[in-house]
Amino acid sequence: MHHTSLIATIVAGLGLAFIFGALANRLKLPVLVGYLLAGVIVGPFTPGYVADQQLAPQLAEIGVILLMFGVGLHFSVKDLMAVRKIAIPGAVAQITAATLMGVGLAVALGWGWGAGVVFGLALSVASTVVLLRALQERRLIETDRGRIAVGWLIVEDLAMVLALVLLPALSGALGGISTAHGAGGIAGAFALTIGKVAAFVAFMLIVGRRVIPWILHRIAHTGSRELFRLAVLAIALGVAFGSAALFGVSFALGAFFAGMIMAESELSHQAANETLPLRDAFAVLFFVSIGMLFDPMVLLREPLAVLATVAIIVLGKSVAAYFIVVAFKRPKSVALTISVSLAQIGEFSFILAGLGVSLKLLPPEGRDLILAGAILSILLNPLLFAWLDKAMVKVSAREAPPPVAAAAQPHAVLVGYGRVGKAVAEGLRNRTPLVVIEDEVERAAELREAGYEVVQGNAVRPEVLMKAGLEKATHVFVAVPSPFEAARIIEQARAANPDAKIIARAYTDADVELLGQMGATEALIGEQEIARGMLQRAPRRQPPPAPAH
Ligand code: AMP
């Protein structure tokens, strides 16, 4: 069965991740917990089937590429430049703080300080996948906070590319295997790496910027959706791989640039949608592959050291990040989001740990601690984000009291102020008192400034929804994009108010049926409304031809 190990790994990974993810969801735990557990089960430290340990991380890497590509698609060079003033010093200061804490722990454990440097560096880099998934789930990528977090991640990524090149050169000096580089060798390696990264960025901005949109437009004009999808994938994977092979930058960085350049083309929205399903599947395999590395026995062997490692990742790094962001005079909400986003480690840490062990810089226990720290911090991350959501509600409640004026009288409720909701709100403005529920903090603040009564938060949550005074509502307009979320909102709204007119946004007949069952008075399908609009602009009925004389 050797020749089918790729298939077996994908099937076992996705299959078990599905089963345990569904189970975790049932138990009201984050689905990540299920994915990681699936990995532990197909890993070598638990009995039974063992998935291919070489293939799993490679599949995970495809997930990283597609995720970073997707993020790049929402970024422009201008966005990146706008956050550099905080992201560069922030990431550098945080890496320094985490490395110092790592050195401290290493020395306490009786390792050399060279081991401490590798250990600390490994604890300082956050996992791309964990961070981006968390931001995407909360629709934070395109907010101010999200952009800073992504910029910060990119600086960390670059720092790691440098660290991976410089460690072998510095190994002798740090007390590991000497690879016979003099001081000149180290300076040379440093200069060469910086030069390659600069060459890569220049190449992408000069050549990529012209060629990539051109290819995309040509393919879009063929009218073949299949070819377009293929072009997007080929460019994302090709640029990531090519940039790693030719310029020595990471896959993630290559993919990010490919996305960022594509974002300048007006076809980028379509491109983003084409890679979504693949991206999500491979991101799941990422968590499975991390679970596979985990040896649960380390928790019994070295409980205190594991605890200290987790404390550095989750507490030490967060506190450092928090104060750095606050020192840059950004609001507390931004500081909290950055801290929580970065309070975990992942793929880069394993690569560094592996290199450290092979250079005899890091003892194998160090790698075990890093793996345990990674899996525990990834498990804790959704809990931290849940806590963050609560803290944000408090912070925003302090900024503005919940609206009561409109909610106390008959009024309309609008859920979601995006492309659809905005138009609805403007139309309703002089017709009825209105309360808007909007999840995004920045958008909610804008709305408040524009004079709307706003409840900030995810309307799926009952405590958010009920603040809009549903008992008194005459109309509820549910303009959120996800029919799943809409269904849960409508169900609760109907329970709170049997008489209100509930109008919902849908995409398919199946959505209309589901939303109707949940209690919607009417659900409108975008395409049908467009058709109706077209017909309104169509010629009136032709008068019958005048009789010929
Ligand atoms: P669009 O798809 O452009 O109409 O945007 C949808 C808007 O609805 C965005 O501003 C989202 O932040 C917001 N939104 C989406 N889901 C929810 C939710 N569950 N609760 C509150 N606001 C939401």
Tab-separated table of N, CA, C and O and ligand atoms in Angstrom, residues 139 415-421 437-440 443 457-460 479-482 485 489 505 507, ligand 1:
chain	number	residue	atom	x	y	z
A	139	ARG	N	-14.096	38.424	10.368
A	139	ARG	CA	-14.130	39.452	9.319
A	139	ARG	C	-13.274	40.655	9.698
A	139	ARG	O	-13.676	41.805	9.542
A	415	VAL	N	-30.049	44.439	10.302
A	415	VAL	CA	-28.874	43.667	10.717
A	415	VAL	C	-27.869	43.623	9.569
A	415	VAL	O	-28.182	43.102	8.496
A	416	GLY	N	-26.687	44.186	9.777
A	416	GLY	CA	-25.645	44.170	8.744
A	416	GLY	C	-25.664	45.437	7.914
A	416	GLY	O	-26.664	45.753	7.261
A	417	TYR	N	-24.590	46.211	7.971
A	417	TYR	CA	-24.518	47.462	7.229
A	417	TYR	C	-23.422	47.337	6.186
A	417	TYR	O	-22.354	47.908	6.284
A	418	GLY	N	-23.664	46.484	5.181
A	418	GLY	CA	-22.686	46.315	4.108
A	418	GLY	C	-23.271	46.845	2.812
A	418	GLY	O	-23.989	47.846	2.809
A	419	ARG	N	-22.993	46.134	1.711
A	419	ARG	CA	-23.477	46.604	0.418
A	419	ARG	C	-24.995	46.689	0.384
A	419	ARG	O	-25.575	47.613	-0.179
A	420	VAL	N	-25.653	45.698	1.018
A	420	VAL	CA	-27.115	45.688	1.015
A	420	VAL	C	-27.654	46.620	2.103
A	420	VAL	O	-28.480	47.495	1.847
A	421	GLY	N	-27.145	46.418	3.327
A	421	GLY	CA	-27.689	47.142	4.476
A	421	GLY	C	-27.573	48.648	4.356
A	421	GLY	O	-28.472	49.385	4.750
A	437	ILE	N	-27.752	46.837	13.631
A	437	ILE	CA	-26.808	45.947	14.309
A	437	ILE	C	-25.665	45.672	13.343
A	437	ILE	O	-25.903	45.224	12.213
A	438	GLU	N	-24.444	45.972	13.752
A	438	GLU	CA	-23.293	45.757	12.874
A	438	GLU	C	-22.144	45.176	13.690
A	438	GLU	O	-21.845	45.626	14.789
A	439	ASP	N	-21.507	44.172	13.109
A	439	ASP	CA	-20.494	43.417	13.833
A	439	ASP	C	-19.136	44.127	13.866
A	439	ASP	O	-18.421	44.083	14.850
A	440	GLU	N	-18.799	44.760	12.772
A	440	GLU	CA	-17.463	45.322	12.665
A	440	GLU	C	-17.329	46.597	13.496
A	440	GLU	O	-18.118	47.531	13.337
A	443	ARG	N	-16.866	49.909	11.520
A	443	ARG	CA	-18.058	50.290	10.779
A	443	ARG	C	-19.137	50.807	11.720
A	443	ARG	O	-19.846	51.761	11.422
A	457	GLY	N	-21.918	44.285	17.427
A	457	GLY	CA	-21.744	42.890	17.826
A	457	GLY	C	-22.327	41.954	16.795
A	457	GLY	O	-22.978	42.390	15.836
A	458	ASN	N	-22.069	40.659	16.988
A	458	ASN	CA	-22.593	39.655	16.073
A	458	ASN	C	-24.040	39.347	16.442
A	458	ASN	O	-24.323	38.885	17.545
A	459	ALA	N	-24.951	39.591	15.490
A	459	ALA	CA	-26.373	39.488	15.781
A	459	ALA	C	-26.817	38.061	16.059
A	459	ALA	O	-27.929	37.841	16.536
A	460	VAL	N	-25.950	37.092	15.756
A	460	VAL	CA	-26.305	35.717	16.071
A	460	VAL	C	-26.399	35.542	17.582
A	460	VAL	O	-27.158	34.734	18.085
A	479	ALA	N	-29.795	41.697	6.613
A	479	ALA	CA	-28.995	41.905	5.400
A	479	ALA	C	-27.589	41.358	5.548
A	479	ALA	O	-26.647	41.877	4.967
A	480	VAL	N	-27.403	40.290	6.333
A	480	VAL	CA	-26.069	39.694	6.459
A	480	VAL	C	-25.876	38.711	5.314
A	480	VAL	O	-26.842	38.149	4.811
A	481	PRO	N	-24.612	38.510	4.892
A	481	PRO	CA	-24.382	37.670	3.715
A	481	PRO	C	-24.568	36.168	3.965
A	481	PRO	O	-24.874	35.447	3.039
A	482	SER	N	-24.358	35.696	5.190
A	482	SER	CA	-24.415	34.247	5.386
A	482	SER	C	-25.829	33.776	5.716
A	482	SER	O	-26.387	34.163	6.736
A	485	GLU	N	-26.094	32.236	9.212
A	485	GLU	CA	-26.221	33.193	10.302
A	485	GLU	C	-27.608	33.831	10.266
A	485	GLU	O	-28.238	34.010	11.306
A	489	ILE	N	-30.396	34.204	13.267
A	489	ILE	CA	-30.897	35.522	13.691
A	489	ILE	C	-32.426	35.558	13.605
A	489	ILE	O	-33.112	35.990	14.523
A	505	ARG	N	-32.182	38.371	3.359
A	505	ARG	CA	-31.372	38.318	2.135
A	505	ARG	C	-31.024	36.857	1.863
A	505	ARG	O	-30.554	36.154	2.739
A	507	TYR	N	-29.853	33.680	-1.374
A	507	TYR	CA	-29.201	33.460	-2.665
A	507	TYR	C	-29.905	32.408	-3.506
A	507	TYR	O	-29.892	32.459	-4.719
B	1	AMP	P1	-22.189	42.995	2.606
B	1	AMP	O1	-21.957	41.529	2.318
B	1	AMP	O2	-21.290	43.917	1.856
B	1	AMP	O3	-23.652	43.362	2.503
B	1	AMP	O4	-21.756	43.238	4.138
B	1	AMP	C1	-22.371	42.576	5.203
B	1	AMP	C2	-22.246	43.410	6.476
B	1	AMP	O5	-22.914	42.716	7.518
B	1	AMP	C3	-20.823	43.630	6.948
B	1	AMP	O6	-20.685	44.974	7.338
B	1	AMP	C4	-20.695	42.704	8.147
B	1	AMP	O7	-19.822	43.225	9.137
B	1	AMP	C5	-22.093	42.629	8.665
B	1	AMP	N1	-22.420	41.360	9.302
B	1	AMP	C6	-22.239	40.129	8.761
B	1	AMP	N2	-22.666	39.173	9.594
B	1	AMP	C7	-23.142	39.813	10.704
B	1	AMP	C8	-23.716	39.370	11.936
B	1	AMP	N3	-23.891	38.073	12.182
B	1	AMP	N4	-24.069	40.311	12.835
B	1	AMP	C9	-23.913	41.624	12.585
B	1	AMP	N5	-23.370	42.097	11.452
B	1	AMP	C10	-22.985	41.209	10.517
